[in-house]
mmCIF file of C-alpha atoms in Angstrom:
data_model
loop_
_atom_site.group_PDB
_atom_site.id
_atom_site.type_symbol
_atom_site.label_atom_id
_atom_site.label_comp_id
_atom_site.label_asym_id
_atom_site.label_seq_id
_atom_site.Cartn_x
_atom_site.Cartn_y
_atom_site.Cartn_z
ATOM 1 C CA MET A 29 -3.754 20.265 5.960
ATOM 2 C CA PRO A 30 -2.851 20.662 2.280
ATOM 3 C CA THR A 31 -5.612 20.836 -0.291
ATOM 4 C CA GLU A 32 -5.806 18.425 -3.228
ATOM 5 C CA SER A 33 -4.477 21.081 -5.588
ATOM 6 C CA ASP A 34 -1.364 21.690 -3.496
ATOM 7 C CA LYS A 35 1.904 20.250 -4.712
ATOM 8 C CA ILE A 36 4.049 18.092 -2.484
ATOM 9 C CA GLU A 37 7.770 17.497 -2.453
ATOM 10 C CA LEU A 38 8.685 14.361 -4.413
ATOM 11 C CA SER A 39 12.234 13.582 -5.479
ATOM 12 C CA GLU A 40 13.217 11.298 -8.320
ATOM 13 C CA GLN A 41 14.971 8.999 -5.856
ATOM 14 C CA GLU A 42 11.798 8.703 -3.775
ATOM 15 C CA LEU A 43 9.798 7.910 -6.896
ATOM 16 C CA ARG A 44 12.234 5.160 -7.859
ATOM 17 C CA GLU A 45 12.167 3.662 -4.360
ATOM 18 C CA ILE A 46 8.366 3.652 -4.387
ATOM 19 C CA ALA A 47 8.298 1.947 -7.786
ATOM 20 C CA GLY A 48 10.733 -0.711 -6.593
ATOM 21 C CA TYR A 49 8.652 -1.314 -3.484
ATOM 22 C CA ALA A 50 5.474 -1.638 -5.560
ATOM 23 C CA ALA A 51 7.226 -4.100 -7.868
ATOM 24 C CA ASP A 52 8.372 -6.208 -4.925
ATOM 25 C CA CYS A 53 4.817 -6.314 -3.554
ATOM 26 C CA ALA A 54 3.284 -7.230 -6.905
ATOM 27 C CA ARG A 55 5.883 -9.925 -7.521
ATOM 28 C CA ARG A 56 4.572 -11.848 -4.520
ATOM 29 C CA ALA A 57 1.283 -12.437 -6.364
ATOM 30 C CA LEU A 58 2.700 -13.213 -9.821
ATOM 31 C CA PRO A 59 2.608 -17.001 -9.258
ATOM 32 C CA ILE A 60 -1.143 -16.762 -8.664
ATOM 33 C CA PHE A 61 -1.629 -15.265 -12.109
ATOM 34 C CA GLU A 62 0.897 -17.464 -13.859
ATOM 35 C CA GLN A 63 -0.503 -20.686 -12.441
ATOM 36 C CA SER A 64 -3.863 -19.810 -13.994
ATOM 37 C CA LEU A 65 -2.640 -18.162 -17.205
ATOM 38 C CA PRO A 66 0.931 -19.330 -17.810
ATOM 39 C CA ALA A 67 1.020 -18.126 -21.422
ATOM 40 C CA ASP A 68 0.191 -14.505 -20.590
ATOM 41 C CA PRO A 69 3.396 -12.497 -19.975
ATOM 42 C CA ARG A 70 1.784 -9.104 -19.384
ATOM 43 C CA PRO A 71 1.752 -8.895 -15.555
ATOM 44 C CA ARG A 72 5.350 -10.101 -15.249
ATOM 45 C CA ALA A 73 6.411 -7.640 -17.943
ATOM 46 C CA ALA A 74 4.799 -4.816 -15.957
ATOM 47 C CA VAL A 75 6.627 -5.809 -12.775
ATOM 48 C CA GLU A 76 9.914 -6.037 -14.662
ATOM 49 C CA ALA A 77 9.304 -2.614 -16.209
ATOM 50 C CA ALA A 78 8.700 -1.155 -12.751
ATOM 51 C CA ASP A 79 11.922 -2.788 -11.554
ATOM 52 C CA ALA A 80 13.816 -1.294 -14.476
ATOM 53 C CA PHE A 81 12.570 2.187 -13.624
ATOM 54 C CA ALA A 82 13.429 1.673 -9.959
ATOM 55 C CA GLY A 83 16.953 0.706 -11.009
ATOM 56 C CA GLY A 84 17.518 3.925 -12.928
ATOM 57 C CA GLY A 85 15.631 3.410 -16.182
ATOM 58 C CA ARG A 86 13.604 6.044 -18.002
ATOM 59 C CA ARG A 87 9.942 6.730 -17.292
ATOM 60 C CA SER A 88 9.077 5.827 -20.859
ATOM 61 C CA GLY A 89 6.022 5.172 -22.948
ATOM 62 C CA ALA A 90 6.875 1.471 -22.777
ATOM 63 C CA LEU A 91 6.538 1.587 -18.988
ATOM 64 C CA ARG A 92 3.108 3.190 -19.234
ATOM 65 C CA ARG A 93 2.039 0.680 -21.891
ATOM 66 C CA SER A 94 3.110 -2.204 -19.664
ATOM 67 C CA ALA A 95 0.853 -0.886 -16.898
ATOM 68 C CA TRP A 96 -2.123 -0.731 -19.265
ATOM 69 C CA ALA A 97 -1.333 -4.182 -20.657
ATOM 70 C CA ALA A 98 -1.382 -5.715 -17.169
ATOM 71 C CA TYR A 99 -4.638 -3.885 -16.475
ATOM 72 C CA ARG A 100 -6.165 -5.420 -19.601
ATOM 73 C CA ALA A 101 -4.926 -8.829 -18.461
ATOM 74 C CA ALA A 102 -6.834 -8.281 -15.222
ATOM 75 C CA GLN A 103 -10.001 -7.352 -17.095
ATOM 76 C CA GLU A 104 -9.726 -10.431 -19.289
ATOM 77 C CA ALA A 105 -9.216 -12.730 -16.290
ATOM 78 C CA GLU A 106 -12.500 -11.678 -14.719
ATOM 79 C CA PRO A 107 -14.922 -13.006 -13.682
ATOM 80 C CA ALA A 108 -13.674 -16.551 -14.137
ATOM 81 C CA LEU A 109 -10.307 -16.047 -12.388
ATOM 82 C CA PRO A 110 -10.708 -13.332 -9.730
ATOM 83 C CA ALA A 111 -7.465 -14.138 -7.900
ATOM 84 C CA ALA A 112 -5.492 -13.940 -11.135
ATOM 85 C CA ALA A 113 -7.245 -10.677 -11.945
ATOM 86 C CA ASP A 114 -6.143 -9.073 -8.675
ATOM 87 C CA ALA A 115 -2.608 -10.352 -9.183
ATOM 88 C CA ALA A 116 -2.575 -8.659 -12.588
ATOM 89 C CA ARG A 117 -3.953 -5.472 -11.038
ATOM 90 C CA ALA A 118 -1.088 -5.543 -8.564
ATOM 91 C CA ALA A 119 1.356 -5.694 -11.471
ATOM 92 C CA SER A 120 -0.434 -2.846 -13.235
ATOM 93 C CA HIS A 121 -0.205 -0.712 -10.088
ATOM 94 C CA ALA A 122 3.500 -1.516 -9.817
ATOM 95 C CA ALA A 123 4.219 -0.137 -13.279
ATOM 96 C CA ALA A 124 1.911 2.817 -12.640
ATOM 97 C CA ALA A 125 3.764 3.729 -9.427
ATOM 98 C CA ALA A 126 6.299 5.583 -11.542
ATOM 99 C CA TYR A 127 3.527 8.018 -12.471
ATOM 100 C CA LEU A 128 2.784 9.151 -8.944
ATOM 101 C CA HIS A 129 1.967 12.851 -9.196
ATOM 102 C CA PRO A 130 3.361 15.367 -6.678
ATOM 103 C CA LEU A 131 -0.119 16.465 -5.609
ATOM 104 C CA ALA A 132 -1.726 16.338 -2.167
ATOM 105 C CA ASN A 133 -4.488 14.105 -3.494
ATOM 106 C CA ALA A 134 -5.710 11.030 -1.617
ATOM 107 C CA HIS A 135 -5.942 9.069 -4.848
ATOM 108 C CA GLN A 136 -2.158 9.301 -5.226
ATOM 109 C CA VAL A 137 -1.928 6.826 -2.338
ATOM 110 C CA LYS A 138 -3.079 4.178 -4.826
ATOM 111 C CA HIS A 139 0.121 4.672 -6.801
ATOM 112 C CA ILE A 140 2.104 3.841 -3.680
ATOM 113 C CA LEU A 141 0.068 1.072 -2.043
ATOM 114 C CA GLY A 142 -2.177 -0.275 -4.798
ATOM 115 C CA ALA A 143 0.235 -3.060 -5.723
ATOM 116 C CA ALA A 144 0.434 -4.336 -2.149
ATOM 117 C CA ALA A 145 -3.335 -4.148 -1.631
ATOM 118 C CA HIS A 146 -4.194 -6.062 -4.791
ATOM 119 C CA ALA A 147 -1.464 -8.638 -4.175
ATOM 120 C CA ALA A 148 -2.922 -9.265 -0.718
ATOM 121 C CA ARG A 149 -6.414 -9.514 -2.186
ATOM 122 C CA ALA A 150 -5.152 -12.015 -4.766
ATOM 123 C CA GLU A 151 -3.781 -14.146 -1.926
ATOM 124 C CA GLU A 152 -7.152 -14.091 -0.164
ATOM 125 C CA LEU A 153 -9.040 -15.098 -3.290
ATOM 126 C CA ALA A 154 -6.550 -17.807 -4.235
ATOM 127 C CA ALA A 155 -7.091 -19.363 -0.818
ATOM 128 C CA GLY A 156 -10.866 -19.204 -1.203
ATOM 129 C CA GLU A 157 -11.247 -16.550 1.468
ATOM 130 C CA ASP A 158 -13.661 -13.861 0.305
ATOM 131 C CA ARG A 159 -13.780 -11.282 3.066
ATOM 132 C CA PRO A 160 -16.237 -8.395 3.140
ATOM 133 C CA ALA A 161 -14.937 -4.950 2.281
ATOM 134 C CA THR A 162 -15.110 -3.902 5.931
ATOM 135 C CA GLY A 163 -12.923 -6.738 7.194
ATOM 136 C CA ARG A 164 -9.942 -5.493 9.185
ATOM 137 C CA THR A 165 -6.448 -6.866 8.885
ATOM 138 C CA PRO A 166 -3.680 -7.128 11.477
ATOM 139 C CA ALA A 167 -1.489 -4.707 9.511
ATOM 140 C CA THR A 168 -3.143 -1.801 11.305
ATOM 141 C CA GLY A 169 -2.746 -3.088 14.816
ATOM 142 C CA ARG A 170 -6.538 -3.271 15.189
ATOM 143 C CA THR A 171 -6.192 -7.006 15.787
ATOM 144 C CA PRO A 172 -3.483 -8.777 17.791
ATOM 145 C CA ALA A 173 0.075 -8.008 16.758
ATOM 146 C CA THR A 174 0.711 -11.693 16.149
ATOM 147 C CA GLY A 175 -1.422 -11.456 13.029
ATOM 148 C CA ARG A 176 -3.700 -14.243 14.310
ATOM 149 C CA THR A 177 -7.450 -14.276 14.569
ATOM 150 C CA PRO A 178 -8.742 -14.697 18.142
ATOM 151 C CA ALA A 179 -11.160 -17.468 17.153
ATOM 152 C CA THR A 180 -8.810 -19.803 15.296
ATOM 153 C CA GLY A 181 -5.271 -18.739 16.116
ATOM 154 C CA ARG A 182 -4.461 -18.969 12.400
ATOM 155 C CA SER A 183 -2.870 -16.165 10.390
ATOM 156 C CA PRO A 184 -5.496 -14.615 8.082
ATOM 157 C CA VAL A 185 -4.908 -15.133 4.372
ATOM 158 C CA GLY A 186 -3.632 -12.011 2.609
ATOM 159 C CA VAL A 187 -1.937 -10.752 5.743
ATOM 160 C CA GLY A 188 1.346 -12.243 4.534
ATOM 161 C CA THR A 189 1.767 -9.624 1.851
ATOM 162 C CA LEU A 190 0.399 -6.790 3.989
ATOM 163 C CA GLU A 191 2.768 -7.584 6.838
ATOM 164 C CA TRP A 192 5.645 -7.918 4.392
ATOM 165 C CA ALA A 193 4.679 -4.608 2.796
ATOM 166 C CA CYS A 194 4.496 -2.931 6.184
ATOM 167 C CA HIS A 195 7.854 -4.228 7.404
ATOM 168 C CA HIS A 196 9.786 -3.836 4.138
ATOM 169 C CA ALA A 197 8.636 -0.404 3.040
ATOM 170 C CA PRO A 198 11.604 1.851 2.302
ATOM 171 C CA ALA A 199 11.813 5.179 4.078
ATOM 172 C CA ALA A 200 10.549 6.964 0.975
ATOM 173 C CA VAL A 201 7.158 5.254 1.237
ATOM 174 C CA ALA A 202 6.349 6.520 4.717
ATOM 175 C CA ALA A 203 7.883 9.912 3.950
ATOM 176 C CA VAL A 204 5.728 10.509 0.864
ATOM 177 C CA LEU A 205 2.597 9.093 2.491
ATOM 178 C CA GLY A 206 3.128 11.646 5.246
ATOM 179 C CA ARG A 207 2.764 14.417 2.666
ATOM 180 C CA LEU A 208 -0.499 13.013 1.325
ATOM 181 C CA PRO A 209 -4.022 12.735 2.740
ATOM 182 C CA ALA A 210 -5.094 9.311 3.974
ATOM 183 C CA ALA A 211 -6.097 6.667 1.437
ATOM 184 C CA PRO A 212 -9.551 7.336 -0.048
ATOM 185 C CA PRO A 213 -12.742 5.387 0.712
ATOM 186 C CA GLY A 214 -14.193 2.786 -1.617
ATOM 187 C CA GLY A 215 -12.476 0.194 -3.750
ATOM 188 C CA GLY A 216 -14.067 -2.859 -2.130
ATOM 189 C CA ARG A 217 -11.900 -5.273 -0.200
ATOM 190 C CA ALA A 218 -8.700 -4.169 -1.939
ATOM 191 C CA GLY A 219 -9.518 -0.602 -0.940
ATOM 192 C CA GLN A 220 -9.878 -1.679 2.687
ATOM 193 C CA LEU A 221 -6.569 -3.519 2.564
ATOM 194 C CA MET A 222 -4.952 -0.380 1.170
ATOM 195 C CA ARG A 223 -6.408 1.771 3.962
ATOM 196 C CA ASP A 224 -5.218 -0.709 6.587
ATOM 197 C CA LEU A 225 -1.693 -0.671 5.188
ATOM 198 C CA ASP A 226 -1.761 3.117 4.862
ATOM 199 C CA ALA A 227 -2.746 3.467 8.521
ATOM 200 C CA ALA A 228 -0.041 1.042 9.618
ATOM 201 C CA LEU A 229 2.690 2.837 7.698
ATOM 202 C CA ARG A 230 1.659 6.197 9.130
ATOM 203 C CA ALA A 231 1.554 4.915 12.721
#
């Protein structure tokens, strides 16, 4: 098992594929933010910046600034608009995916899966479903593969993005996750969603 100071292999093409994947995940939650704060362009700008990098653009200061701007949008949305805040965090993580470091550090998993986890959390909050941090999701296979809860037969909110993220991850995502330790503990419900997706993609 590599230590956190060990370097891992990470190609530029893998980094671009991961950034594009993160942007696609974050984009799913953009309407949640924009319905609440239609005049704030920062999360969409961050997703578009991530897309530009994924398509061959430079890893520039503007890209980093877009990530921080979306993060500030998330901070400003709380506590009044928690779903919008998580949607903005997803966008911030998408732009930050380009700054994944080639280190065997569990926290680097956030650069890969943070956008998907926060987008899924935004979906839960937008639907009024506030699950505890320990709640499991079908993305891991710990609940039925249909993605339905045994009690109601309904698909749990937030699972839409996690299932999409699991089934649409490019090969680079699973390959780089395989070089990293498992996702770290903590992070509340979004952290649990990230660990569930991480486990599913490693399975």
